[in-house]
Coordinates of C-alpha atoms (C1' of nucleotides) in Angstrom, one line a residue:
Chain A
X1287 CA -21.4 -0.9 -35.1
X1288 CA -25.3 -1.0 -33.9
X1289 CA -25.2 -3.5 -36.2
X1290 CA -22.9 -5.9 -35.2
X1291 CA -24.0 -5.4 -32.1
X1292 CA -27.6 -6.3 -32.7
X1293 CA -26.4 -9.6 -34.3
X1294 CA -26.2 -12.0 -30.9
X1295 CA -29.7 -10.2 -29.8
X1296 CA -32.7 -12.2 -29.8
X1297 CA -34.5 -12.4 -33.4
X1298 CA -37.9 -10.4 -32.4
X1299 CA -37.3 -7.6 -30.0
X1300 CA -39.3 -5.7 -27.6
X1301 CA -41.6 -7.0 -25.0
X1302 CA -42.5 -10.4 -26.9
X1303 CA -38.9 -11.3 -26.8
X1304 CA -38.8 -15.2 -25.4
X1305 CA -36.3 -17.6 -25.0
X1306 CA -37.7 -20.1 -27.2
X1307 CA -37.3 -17.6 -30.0
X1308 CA -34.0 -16.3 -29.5
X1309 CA -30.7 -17.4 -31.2
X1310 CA -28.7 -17.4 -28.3
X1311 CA -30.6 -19.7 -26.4
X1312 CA -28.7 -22.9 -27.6
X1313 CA -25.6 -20.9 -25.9
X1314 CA -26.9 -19.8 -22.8
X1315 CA -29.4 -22.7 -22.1
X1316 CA -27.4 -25.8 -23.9
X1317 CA -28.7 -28.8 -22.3
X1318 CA -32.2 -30.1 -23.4
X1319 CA -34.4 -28.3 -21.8
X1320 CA -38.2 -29.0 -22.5
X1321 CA -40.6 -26.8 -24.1
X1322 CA -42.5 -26.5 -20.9
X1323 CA -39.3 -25.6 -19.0
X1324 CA -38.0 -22.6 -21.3
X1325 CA -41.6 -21.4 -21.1
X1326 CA -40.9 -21.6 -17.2
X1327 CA -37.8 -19.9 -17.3
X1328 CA -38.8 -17.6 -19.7
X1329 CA -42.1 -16.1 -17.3
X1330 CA -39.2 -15.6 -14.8
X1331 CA -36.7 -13.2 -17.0
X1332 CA -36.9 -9.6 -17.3
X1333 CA -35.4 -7.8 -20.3
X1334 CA -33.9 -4.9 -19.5
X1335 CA -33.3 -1.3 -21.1
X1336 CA -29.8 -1.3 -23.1
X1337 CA -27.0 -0.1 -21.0
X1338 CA -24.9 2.9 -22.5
X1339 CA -21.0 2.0 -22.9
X1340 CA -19.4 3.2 -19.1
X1341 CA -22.3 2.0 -17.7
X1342 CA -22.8 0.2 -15.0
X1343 CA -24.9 -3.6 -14.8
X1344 CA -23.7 -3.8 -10.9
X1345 CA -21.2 -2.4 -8.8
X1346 CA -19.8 -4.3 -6.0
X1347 CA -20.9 -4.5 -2.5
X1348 CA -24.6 -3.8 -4.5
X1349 CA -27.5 -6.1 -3.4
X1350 CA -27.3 -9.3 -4.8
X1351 CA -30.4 -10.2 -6.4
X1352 CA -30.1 -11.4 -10.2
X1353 CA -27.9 -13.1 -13.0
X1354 CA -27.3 -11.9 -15.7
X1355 CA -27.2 -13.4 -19.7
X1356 CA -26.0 -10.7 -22.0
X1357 CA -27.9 -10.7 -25.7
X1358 CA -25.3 -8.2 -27.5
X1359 CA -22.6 -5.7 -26.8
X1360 CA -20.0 -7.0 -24.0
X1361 CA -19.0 -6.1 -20.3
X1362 CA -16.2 -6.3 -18.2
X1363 CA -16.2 -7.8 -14.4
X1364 CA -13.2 -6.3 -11.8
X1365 CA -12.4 -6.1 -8.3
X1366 CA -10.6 -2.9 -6.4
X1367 CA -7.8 -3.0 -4.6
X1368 CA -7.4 -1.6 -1.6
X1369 CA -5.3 1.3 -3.5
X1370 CA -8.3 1.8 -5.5
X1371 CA -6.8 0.1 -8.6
X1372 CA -9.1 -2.1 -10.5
X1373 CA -8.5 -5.3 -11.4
X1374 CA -10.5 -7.0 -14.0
X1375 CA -11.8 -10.6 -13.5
X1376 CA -13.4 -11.4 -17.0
X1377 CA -15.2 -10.2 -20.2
X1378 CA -18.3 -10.9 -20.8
X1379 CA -19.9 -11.5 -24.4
X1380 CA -23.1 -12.6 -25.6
X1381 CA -24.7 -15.7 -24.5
X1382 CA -22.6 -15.4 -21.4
X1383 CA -23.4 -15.7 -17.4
X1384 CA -23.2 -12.6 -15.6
X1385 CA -23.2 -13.0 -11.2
X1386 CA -23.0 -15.7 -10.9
X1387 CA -19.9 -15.5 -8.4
X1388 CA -22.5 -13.3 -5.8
X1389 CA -24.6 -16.5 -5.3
X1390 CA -23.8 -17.1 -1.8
X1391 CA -23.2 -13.8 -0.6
X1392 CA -25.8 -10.8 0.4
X1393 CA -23.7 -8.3 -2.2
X1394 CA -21.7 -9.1 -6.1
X1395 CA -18.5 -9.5 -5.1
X1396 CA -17.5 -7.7 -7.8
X1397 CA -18.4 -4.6 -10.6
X1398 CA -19.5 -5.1 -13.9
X1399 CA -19.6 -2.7 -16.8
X1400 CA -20.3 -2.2 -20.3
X1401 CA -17.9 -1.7 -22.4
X1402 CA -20.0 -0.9 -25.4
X1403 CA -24.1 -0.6 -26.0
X1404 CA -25.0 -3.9 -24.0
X1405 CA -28.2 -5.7 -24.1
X1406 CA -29.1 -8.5 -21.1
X1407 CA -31.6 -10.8 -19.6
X1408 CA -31.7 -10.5 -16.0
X1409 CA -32.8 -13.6 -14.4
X1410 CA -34.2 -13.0 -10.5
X1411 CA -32.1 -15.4 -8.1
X1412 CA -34.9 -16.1 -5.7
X1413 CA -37.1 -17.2 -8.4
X1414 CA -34.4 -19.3 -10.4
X1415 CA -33.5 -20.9 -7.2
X1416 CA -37.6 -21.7 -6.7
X1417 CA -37.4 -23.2 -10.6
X1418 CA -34.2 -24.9 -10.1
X1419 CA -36.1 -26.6 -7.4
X1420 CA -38.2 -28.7 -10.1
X1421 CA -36.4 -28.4 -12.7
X1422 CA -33.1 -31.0 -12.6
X1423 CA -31.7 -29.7 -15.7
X1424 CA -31.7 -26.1 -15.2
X1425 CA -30.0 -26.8 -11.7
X1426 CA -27.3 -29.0 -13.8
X1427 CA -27.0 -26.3 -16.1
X1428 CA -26.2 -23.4 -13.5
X1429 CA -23.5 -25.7 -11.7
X1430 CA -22.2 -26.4 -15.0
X1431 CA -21.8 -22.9 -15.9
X1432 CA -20.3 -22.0 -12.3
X1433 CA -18.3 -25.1 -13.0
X1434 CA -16.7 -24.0 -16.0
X1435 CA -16.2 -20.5 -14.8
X1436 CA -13.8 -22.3 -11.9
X1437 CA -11.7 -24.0 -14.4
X1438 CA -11.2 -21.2 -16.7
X1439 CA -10.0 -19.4 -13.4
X1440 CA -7.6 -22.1 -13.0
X1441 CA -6.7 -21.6 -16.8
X1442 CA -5.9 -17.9 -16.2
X1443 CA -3.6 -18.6 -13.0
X1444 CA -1.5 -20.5 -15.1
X1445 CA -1.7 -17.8 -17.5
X1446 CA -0.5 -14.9 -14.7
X1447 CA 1.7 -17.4 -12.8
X1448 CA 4.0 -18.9 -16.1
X1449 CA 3.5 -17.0 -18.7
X1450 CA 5.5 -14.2 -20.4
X1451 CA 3.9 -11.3 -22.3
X1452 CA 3.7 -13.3 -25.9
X1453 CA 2.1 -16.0 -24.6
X1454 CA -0.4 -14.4 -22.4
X1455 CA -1.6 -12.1 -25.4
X1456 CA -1.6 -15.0 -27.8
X1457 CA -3.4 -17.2 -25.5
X1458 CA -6.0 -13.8 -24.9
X1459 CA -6.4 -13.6 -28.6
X1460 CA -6.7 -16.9 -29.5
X1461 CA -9.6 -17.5 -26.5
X1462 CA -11.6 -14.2 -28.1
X1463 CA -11.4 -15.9 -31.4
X1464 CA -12.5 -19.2 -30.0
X1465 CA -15.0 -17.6 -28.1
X1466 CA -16.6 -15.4 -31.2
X1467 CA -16.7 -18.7 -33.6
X1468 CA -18.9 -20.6 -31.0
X1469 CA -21.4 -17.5 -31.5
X1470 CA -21.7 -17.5 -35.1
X1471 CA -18.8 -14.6 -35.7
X1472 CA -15.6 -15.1 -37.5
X1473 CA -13.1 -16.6 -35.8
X1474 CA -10.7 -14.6 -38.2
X1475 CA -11.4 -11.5 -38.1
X1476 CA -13.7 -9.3 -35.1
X1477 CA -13.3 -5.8 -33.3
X1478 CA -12.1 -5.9 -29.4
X1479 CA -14.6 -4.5 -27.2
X1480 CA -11.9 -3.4 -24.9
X1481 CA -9.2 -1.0 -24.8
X1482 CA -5.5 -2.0 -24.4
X1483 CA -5.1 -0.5 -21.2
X1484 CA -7.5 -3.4 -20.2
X1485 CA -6.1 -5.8 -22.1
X1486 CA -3.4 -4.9 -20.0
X1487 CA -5.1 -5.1 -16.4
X1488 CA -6.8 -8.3 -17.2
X1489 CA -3.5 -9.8 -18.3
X1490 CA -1.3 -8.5 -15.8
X1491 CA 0.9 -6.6 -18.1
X1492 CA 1.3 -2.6 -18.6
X1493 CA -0.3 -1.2 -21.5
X1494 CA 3.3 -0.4 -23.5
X1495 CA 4.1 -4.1 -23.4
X1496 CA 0.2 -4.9 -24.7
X1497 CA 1.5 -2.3 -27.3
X1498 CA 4.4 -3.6 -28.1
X1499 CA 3.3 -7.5 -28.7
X1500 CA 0.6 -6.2 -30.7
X1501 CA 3.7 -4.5 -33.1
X1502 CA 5.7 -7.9 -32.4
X1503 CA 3.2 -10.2 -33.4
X1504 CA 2.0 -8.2 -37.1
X1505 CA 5.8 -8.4 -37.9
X1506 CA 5.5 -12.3 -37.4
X1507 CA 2.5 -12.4 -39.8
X1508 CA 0.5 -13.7 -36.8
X1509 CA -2.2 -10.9 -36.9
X1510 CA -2.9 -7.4 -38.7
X1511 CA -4.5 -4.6 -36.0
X1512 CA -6.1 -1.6 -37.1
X1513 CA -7.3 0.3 -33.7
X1514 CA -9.7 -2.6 -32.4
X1515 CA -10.3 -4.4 -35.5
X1516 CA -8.1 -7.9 -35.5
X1517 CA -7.7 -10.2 -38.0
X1518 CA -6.1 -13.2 -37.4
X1519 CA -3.6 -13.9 -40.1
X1520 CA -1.5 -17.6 -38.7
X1521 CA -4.1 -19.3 -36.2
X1522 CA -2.3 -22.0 -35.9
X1523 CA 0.8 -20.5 -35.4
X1524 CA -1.0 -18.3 -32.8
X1525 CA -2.2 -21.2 -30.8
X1526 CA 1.5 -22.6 -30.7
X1527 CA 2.5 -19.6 -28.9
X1528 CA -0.4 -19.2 -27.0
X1529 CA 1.0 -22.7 -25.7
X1530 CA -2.1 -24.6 -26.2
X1531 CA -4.1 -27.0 -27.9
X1532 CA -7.3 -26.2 -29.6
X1533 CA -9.8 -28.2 -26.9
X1534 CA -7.9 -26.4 -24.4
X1535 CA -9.0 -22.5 -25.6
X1536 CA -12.8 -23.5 -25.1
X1537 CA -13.5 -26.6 -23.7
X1538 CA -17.2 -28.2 -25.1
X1539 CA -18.8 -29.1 -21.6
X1540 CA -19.9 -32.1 -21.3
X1541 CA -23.8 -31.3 -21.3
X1542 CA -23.0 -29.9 -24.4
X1543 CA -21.4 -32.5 -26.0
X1544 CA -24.3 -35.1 -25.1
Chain B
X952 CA 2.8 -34.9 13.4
X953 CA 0.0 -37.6 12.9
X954 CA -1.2 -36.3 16.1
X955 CA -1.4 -33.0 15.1
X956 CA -3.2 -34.2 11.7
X957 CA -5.8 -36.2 13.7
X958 CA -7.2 -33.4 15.6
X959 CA -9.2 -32.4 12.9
X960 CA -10.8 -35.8 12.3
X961 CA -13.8 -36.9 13.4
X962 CA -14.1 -37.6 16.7
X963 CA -14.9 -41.5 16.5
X964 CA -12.8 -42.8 14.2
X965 CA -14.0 -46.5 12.5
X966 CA -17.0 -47.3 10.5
X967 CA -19.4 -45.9 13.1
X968 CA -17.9 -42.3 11.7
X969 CA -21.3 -40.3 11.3
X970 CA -21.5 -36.8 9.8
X971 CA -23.7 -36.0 12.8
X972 CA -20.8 -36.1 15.3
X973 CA -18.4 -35.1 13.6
X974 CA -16.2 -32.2 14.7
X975 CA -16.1 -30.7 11.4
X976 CA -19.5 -30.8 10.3
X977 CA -20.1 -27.2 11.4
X978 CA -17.2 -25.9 8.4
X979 CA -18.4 -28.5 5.7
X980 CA -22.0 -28.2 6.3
X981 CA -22.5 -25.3 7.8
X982 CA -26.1 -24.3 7.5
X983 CA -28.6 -26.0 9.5
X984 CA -29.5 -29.1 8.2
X985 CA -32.2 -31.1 10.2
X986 CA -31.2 -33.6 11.5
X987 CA -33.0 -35.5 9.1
X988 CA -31.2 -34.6 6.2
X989 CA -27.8 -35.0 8.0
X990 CA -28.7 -38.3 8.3
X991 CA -29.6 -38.8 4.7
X992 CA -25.9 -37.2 3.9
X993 CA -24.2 -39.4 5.6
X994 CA -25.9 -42.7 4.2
X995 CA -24.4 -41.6 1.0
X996 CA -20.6 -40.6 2.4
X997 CA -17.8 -43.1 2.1
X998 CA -15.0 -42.9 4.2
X999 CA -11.7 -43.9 2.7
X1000 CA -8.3 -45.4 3.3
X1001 CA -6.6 -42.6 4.5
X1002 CA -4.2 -41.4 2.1
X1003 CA -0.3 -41.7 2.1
X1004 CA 1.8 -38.2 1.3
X1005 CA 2.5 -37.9 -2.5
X1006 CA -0.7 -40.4 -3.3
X1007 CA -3.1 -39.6 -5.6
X1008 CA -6.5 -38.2 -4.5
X1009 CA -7.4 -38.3 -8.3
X1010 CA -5.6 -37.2 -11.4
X1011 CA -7.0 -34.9 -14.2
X1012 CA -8.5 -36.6 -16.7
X1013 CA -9.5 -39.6 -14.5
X1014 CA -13.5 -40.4 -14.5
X1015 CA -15.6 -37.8 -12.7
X1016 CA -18.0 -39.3 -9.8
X1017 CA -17.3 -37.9 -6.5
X1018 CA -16.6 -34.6 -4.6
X1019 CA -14.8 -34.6 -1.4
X1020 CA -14.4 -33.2 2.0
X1021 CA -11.0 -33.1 3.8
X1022 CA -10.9 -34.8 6.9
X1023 CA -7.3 -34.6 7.9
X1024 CA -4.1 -34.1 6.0
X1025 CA -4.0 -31.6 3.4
X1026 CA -4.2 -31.8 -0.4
X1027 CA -3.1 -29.8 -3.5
X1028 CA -4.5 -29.4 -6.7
X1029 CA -3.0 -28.8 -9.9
X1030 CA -3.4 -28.4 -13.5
X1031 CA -0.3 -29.6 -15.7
X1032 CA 1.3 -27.1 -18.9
X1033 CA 1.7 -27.9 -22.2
X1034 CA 5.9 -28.5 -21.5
X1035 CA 5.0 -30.5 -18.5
X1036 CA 5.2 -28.0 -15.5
X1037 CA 2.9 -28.2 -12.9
X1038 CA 0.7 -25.3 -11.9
X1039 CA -0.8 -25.5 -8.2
X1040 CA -4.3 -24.2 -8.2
X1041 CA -5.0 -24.7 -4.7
X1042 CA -3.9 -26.0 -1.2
X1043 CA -7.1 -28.2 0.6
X1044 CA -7.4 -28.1 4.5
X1045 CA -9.6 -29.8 6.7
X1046 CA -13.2 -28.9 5.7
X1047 CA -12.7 -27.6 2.7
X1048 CA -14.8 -29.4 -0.1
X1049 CA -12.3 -31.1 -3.3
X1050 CA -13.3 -31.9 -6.9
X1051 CA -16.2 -29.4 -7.6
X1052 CA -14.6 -28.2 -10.4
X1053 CA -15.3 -31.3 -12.6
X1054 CA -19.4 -31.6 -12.2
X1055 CA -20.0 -30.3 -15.7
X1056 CA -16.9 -32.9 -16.9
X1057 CA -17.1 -36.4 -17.8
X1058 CA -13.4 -36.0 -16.4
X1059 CA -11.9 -34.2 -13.0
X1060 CA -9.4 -30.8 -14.9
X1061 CA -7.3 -31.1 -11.9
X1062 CA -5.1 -33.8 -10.3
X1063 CA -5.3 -33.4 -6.1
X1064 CA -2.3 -35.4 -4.4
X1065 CA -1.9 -35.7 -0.9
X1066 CA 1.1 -33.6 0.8
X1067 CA 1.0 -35.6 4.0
X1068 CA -1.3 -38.5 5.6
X1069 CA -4.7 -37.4 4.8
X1070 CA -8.1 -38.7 5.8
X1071 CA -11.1 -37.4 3.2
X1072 CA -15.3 -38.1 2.9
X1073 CA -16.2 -39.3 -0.2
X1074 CA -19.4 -38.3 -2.2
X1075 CA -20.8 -39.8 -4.8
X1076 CA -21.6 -37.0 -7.0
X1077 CA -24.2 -38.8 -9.0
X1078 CA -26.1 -39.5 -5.3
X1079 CA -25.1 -36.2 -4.3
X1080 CA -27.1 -35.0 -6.9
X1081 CA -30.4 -37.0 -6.2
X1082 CA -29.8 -36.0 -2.4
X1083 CA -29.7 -32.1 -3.7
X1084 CA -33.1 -32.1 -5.5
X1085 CA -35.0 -33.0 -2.1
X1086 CA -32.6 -30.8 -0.2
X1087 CA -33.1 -27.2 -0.8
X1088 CA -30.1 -26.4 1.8
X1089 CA -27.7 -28.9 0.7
X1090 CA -27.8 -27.5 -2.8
X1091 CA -27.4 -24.1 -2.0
X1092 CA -24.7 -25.6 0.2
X1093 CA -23.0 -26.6 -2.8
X1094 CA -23.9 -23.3 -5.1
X1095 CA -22.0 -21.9 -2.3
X1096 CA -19.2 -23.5 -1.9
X1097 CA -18.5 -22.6 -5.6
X1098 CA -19.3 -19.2 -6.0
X1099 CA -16.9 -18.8 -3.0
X1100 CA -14.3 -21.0 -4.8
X1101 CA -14.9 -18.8 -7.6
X1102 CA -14.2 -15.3 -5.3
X1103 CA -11.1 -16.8 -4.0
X1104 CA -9.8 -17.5 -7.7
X1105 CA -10.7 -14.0 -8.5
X1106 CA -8.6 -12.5 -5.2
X1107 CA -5.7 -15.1 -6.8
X1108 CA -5.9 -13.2 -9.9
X1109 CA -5.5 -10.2 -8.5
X1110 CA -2.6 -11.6 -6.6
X1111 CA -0.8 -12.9 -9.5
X1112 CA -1.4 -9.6 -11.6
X1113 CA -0.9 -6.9 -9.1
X1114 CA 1.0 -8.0 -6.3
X1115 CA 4.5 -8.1 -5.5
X1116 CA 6.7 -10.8 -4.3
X1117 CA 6.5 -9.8 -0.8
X1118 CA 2.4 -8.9 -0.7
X1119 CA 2.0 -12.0 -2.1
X1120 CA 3.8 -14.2 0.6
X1121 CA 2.1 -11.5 3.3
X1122 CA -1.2 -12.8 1.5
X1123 CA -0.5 -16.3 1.8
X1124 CA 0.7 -16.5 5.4
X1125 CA -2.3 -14.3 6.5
X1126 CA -5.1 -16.7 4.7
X1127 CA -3.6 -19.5 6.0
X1128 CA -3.4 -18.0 9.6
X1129 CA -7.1 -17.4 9.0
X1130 CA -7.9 -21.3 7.7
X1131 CA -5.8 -22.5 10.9
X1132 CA -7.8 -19.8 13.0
X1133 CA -11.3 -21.2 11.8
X1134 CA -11.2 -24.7 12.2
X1135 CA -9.5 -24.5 15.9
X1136 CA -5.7 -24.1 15.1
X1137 CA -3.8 -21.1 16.5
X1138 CA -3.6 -18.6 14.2
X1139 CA -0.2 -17.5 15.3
X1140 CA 1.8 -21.0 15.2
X1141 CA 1.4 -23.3 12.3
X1142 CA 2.9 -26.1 10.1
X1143 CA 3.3 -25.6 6.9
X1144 CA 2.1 -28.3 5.2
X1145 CA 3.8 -27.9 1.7
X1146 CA 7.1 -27.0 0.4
X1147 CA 9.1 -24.0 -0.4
X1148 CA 8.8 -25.2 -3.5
X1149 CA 5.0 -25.6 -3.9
X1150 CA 4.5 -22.1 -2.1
X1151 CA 6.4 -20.9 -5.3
X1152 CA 5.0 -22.4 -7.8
X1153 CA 1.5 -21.4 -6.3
X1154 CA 2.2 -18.1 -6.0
X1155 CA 3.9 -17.4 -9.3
X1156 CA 7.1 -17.3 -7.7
X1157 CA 10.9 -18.7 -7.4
X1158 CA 11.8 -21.1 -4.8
X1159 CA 14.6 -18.9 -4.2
X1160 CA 12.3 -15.8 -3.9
X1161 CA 10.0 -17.4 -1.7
X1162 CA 13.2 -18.7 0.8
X1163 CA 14.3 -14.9 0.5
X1164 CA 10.9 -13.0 1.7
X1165 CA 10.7 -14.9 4.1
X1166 CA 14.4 -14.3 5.5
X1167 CA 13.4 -10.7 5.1
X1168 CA 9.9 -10.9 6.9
X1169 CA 11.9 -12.6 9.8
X1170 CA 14.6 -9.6 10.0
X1171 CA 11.4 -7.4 9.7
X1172 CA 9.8 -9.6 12.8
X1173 CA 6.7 -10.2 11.4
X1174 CA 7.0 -14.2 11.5
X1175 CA 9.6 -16.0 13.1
X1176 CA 10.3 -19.4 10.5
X1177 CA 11.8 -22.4 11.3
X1178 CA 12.0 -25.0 8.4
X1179 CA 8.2 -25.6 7.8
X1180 CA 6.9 -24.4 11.6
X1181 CA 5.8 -20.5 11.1
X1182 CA 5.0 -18.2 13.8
X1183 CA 3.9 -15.1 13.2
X1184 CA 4.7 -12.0 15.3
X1185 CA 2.9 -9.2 14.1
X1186 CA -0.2 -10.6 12.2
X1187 CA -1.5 -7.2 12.1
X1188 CA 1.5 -5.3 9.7
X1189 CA 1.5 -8.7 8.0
X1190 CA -2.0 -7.9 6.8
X1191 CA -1.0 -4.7 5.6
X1192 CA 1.9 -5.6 3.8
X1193 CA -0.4 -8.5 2.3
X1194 CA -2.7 -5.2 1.4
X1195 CA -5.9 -6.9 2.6
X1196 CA -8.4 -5.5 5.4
X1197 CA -9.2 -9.0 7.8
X1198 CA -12.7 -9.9 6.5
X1199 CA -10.8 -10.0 3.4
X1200 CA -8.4 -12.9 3.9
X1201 CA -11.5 -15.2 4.7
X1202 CA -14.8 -14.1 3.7
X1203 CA -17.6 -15.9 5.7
X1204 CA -20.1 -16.8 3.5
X1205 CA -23.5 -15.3 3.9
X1206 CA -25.1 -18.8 4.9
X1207 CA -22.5 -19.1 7.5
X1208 CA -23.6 -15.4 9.3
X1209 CA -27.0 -16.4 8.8
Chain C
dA1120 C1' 26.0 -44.1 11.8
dC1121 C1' 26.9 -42.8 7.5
dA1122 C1' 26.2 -41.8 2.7
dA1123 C1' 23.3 -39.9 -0.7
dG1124 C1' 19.7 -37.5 -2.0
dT1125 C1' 16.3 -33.7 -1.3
dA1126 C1' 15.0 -29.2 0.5
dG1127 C1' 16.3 -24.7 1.8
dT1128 C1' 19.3 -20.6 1.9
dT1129 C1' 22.4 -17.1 0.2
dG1130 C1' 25.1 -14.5 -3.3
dA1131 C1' 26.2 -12.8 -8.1
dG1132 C1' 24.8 -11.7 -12.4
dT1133 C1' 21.1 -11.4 -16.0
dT1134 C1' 16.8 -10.2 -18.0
dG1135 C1' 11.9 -9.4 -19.3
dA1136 C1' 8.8 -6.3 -18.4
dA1137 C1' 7.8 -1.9 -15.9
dT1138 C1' 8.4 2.9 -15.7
dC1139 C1' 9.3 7.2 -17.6
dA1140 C1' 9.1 10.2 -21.5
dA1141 C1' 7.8 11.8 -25.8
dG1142 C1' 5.4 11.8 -30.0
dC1143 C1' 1.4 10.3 -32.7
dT1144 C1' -3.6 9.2 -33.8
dT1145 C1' -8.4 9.2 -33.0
dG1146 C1' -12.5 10.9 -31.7
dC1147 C1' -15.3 14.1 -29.3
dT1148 C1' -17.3 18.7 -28.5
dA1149 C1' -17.8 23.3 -28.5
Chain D
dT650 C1' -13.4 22.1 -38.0
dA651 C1' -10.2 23.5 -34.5
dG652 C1' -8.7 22.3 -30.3
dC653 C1' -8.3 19.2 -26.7
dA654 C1' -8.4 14.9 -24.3
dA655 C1' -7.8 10.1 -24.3
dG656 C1' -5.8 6.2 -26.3
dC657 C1' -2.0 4.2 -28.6
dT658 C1' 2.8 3.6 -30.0
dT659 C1' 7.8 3.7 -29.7
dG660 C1' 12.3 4.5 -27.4
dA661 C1' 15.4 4.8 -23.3
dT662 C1' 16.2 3.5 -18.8
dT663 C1' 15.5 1.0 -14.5
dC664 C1' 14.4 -2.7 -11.5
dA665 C1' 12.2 -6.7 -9.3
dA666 C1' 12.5 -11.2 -9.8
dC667 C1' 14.7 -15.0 -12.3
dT668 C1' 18.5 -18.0 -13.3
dC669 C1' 22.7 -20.0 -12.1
dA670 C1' 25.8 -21.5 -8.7
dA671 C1' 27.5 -22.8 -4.4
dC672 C1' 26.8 -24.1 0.1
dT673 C1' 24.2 -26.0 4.3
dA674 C1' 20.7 -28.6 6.7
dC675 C1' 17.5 -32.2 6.8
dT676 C1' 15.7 -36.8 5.6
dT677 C1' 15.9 -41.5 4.4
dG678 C1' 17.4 -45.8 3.6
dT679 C1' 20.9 -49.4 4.3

DNA sequence: ACAAGTAGTTGAGTTGAATCAAGCTTGCTA
DNA sequence: TAGCAAGCTTGATTCAACTCAACTACTTGT
């Protein structure tokens, strides 16, 4: 489990950690940036003590002052309801932009947690605002992350607004795979960070119907579940009921693709 | 009806059009620009042909190059399904910025169509850009505008998953009270500019549910409906059916209290 | 001014997912 | 390693919202 978890970190650990160095940094910082700009952004990012699974990376209504990548482990964003129910907004895995939705306001507009042992770079906002100042690309590249984060919204409205149970858990399983392959780990076969009680919260649905689907979906020979560990059995068959086409689980950006 | 829809327009109308006088530039700009750098803004804005309802502000998958700014009218966005449906993401009023969520695309991921005659300021994006790297406030004016795009999509989320059919029309009616209420309009008596139909489909909803609540918020007298003119009676126990507390409904961004 | 189509309302019946309830499994800690 | 709590699964029942259907009220075009 450490293990698997140390896998996304950067290659050398402890203090001499830099961006240049570490495997995730075609993820997190994809366009072209120089050598003289990672060295810039990399003065400006503190590496920060592992959180412990429950913990907190920010609560909302805290002081907004940093993003966040995250090297390993994953986290979970939510906002509370007025009843004090929580609602969650994302997940977060490694290689992945934490707070960035807090940019224009004094506080994070929402929580974020850690749903296992979870290692991330915070990156100051005053001082990444200063950098994105001269450098062009690293402003491109934030807008382009806030960007995509804005369409995937849009993807998940859909999701709550049209979909039935099948096809939202298909369409959640079929993102995760997507989502592990672009980081190196089998699209096949990986462990959910997350319990099914917030599978169920993220995807609108009570936990009994997560259940269920789960039980539907391993009689279909689409998957086989043990406890967290899921292995993908039909992927294409998954996708179909997932109701979309491969581009559309993890669309390349375009800064990417160039 | 066109009256109604000019009084959010810029005052002089015409070629002479100049952000600087412009009634609205105090919702779609609103930090303090100099007056220098309004005047560098508005070199780059094109004003358009207004647009007809049911035209085509741009369709997804159509070349990405511009953002824009409503001027009059209003706008919806949507994103189509697999089987064809469309899903609306979003209803645009006057001063609200359109298109954002394509920067990081060679192509816009939403079409926007006009649901009445609608008046908008186009900006180049690519000019928009240059403008941004000398302008320190018009960038953060457009990280802004983003991350609050991206709040609002979170609060929809929440919507979709957690509410019910009667919190979410309460929700609706109250945030667009608050739009009206910010940019001049009563808050009380409005027009709605879309259909039963679209107010469905947005809120993850039947057309025949949607037609129902609202029969029931009238015998309730919180709003008093007739066909697309609402006026609401009791704004107050329509926030607390829509389960939001006031600074909810329309968060002013922390540039704006500034 | 009228016909035809579109948008909105209302009622009846159906249904997918929620809730309630109970049993099972896993993992922690004392 | 026994005992307890939390997480997960499965079944039975309920219910909020959907679908289908019929009717009414507006638009719009000729």
């Amino acid at each position: 489990m450490s293990s698997q978890a140390q896998k996304g970190a950067c290659l050398s650990l402890g203090k001499e950690t830099r961006c240049m160095t570490c495997s995730l940094s075609s993820l997190c910082l994809p366009l072209s940036l120089n050598l003289e700009d990672i060295d810039q952004l990399d003065r400006i990012i503190k590496r920060r003590q592992p959180l412990k699974k429950g913990d907190h990376l920010f609560r909302q209504g805290d002081n907004f002052d940093s993003v966040y990548a995250v090297r390993s482990g994953s986290l979970k964003n939510y906002i509370m309801t007025n009843d004090g129910e929580e609602q969650i907004t994302n997940f977060h895995l490694p290689s992945e932009l934490v707070g960035l939705d807090g940019v224009d306001c004094s506080s994070y507009p929402v929580s974020s947690k850690a749903l296992e042992t979870t290692t991330v770079c915070e990156i100051p906002y005053s001082r990444l605002q200063n950098l994105a100042q001269e450098l062009p690309d690293l402003r491109n590249q934030i807008f382009s992350s806030m960007s995509k984060e804005i369409r995937d919204d849009k993807q998940m409205m859909l999701l709550l607004s049209k979909k039935n149970a099948e096809e939202r858990i298909a369409t959640f399983l079929a993102n995760l795979s997507s989502r592990f392959k672009r980081r190196g780990y089998s699209a096949y076969t990986f462990r959910l960070p997350m319990s099914r009680n917030e599978i169920g919260n993220y995807l609108g649905l009570a936990v009994e119907t997560v259940s269920r689907v789960f039980t539907r979906f391993q009689t279909l020979q689409l998957i086989a579940v043990n406890g967290k560990e899921v292995h993908i059995t039909d992927r294409q068959q998954l996708q179909q009921v997932a109701g979309v086409t491969e581009c559309e689980i993890e669309q390349p950006s375009k800064l990417i693709a160039s």
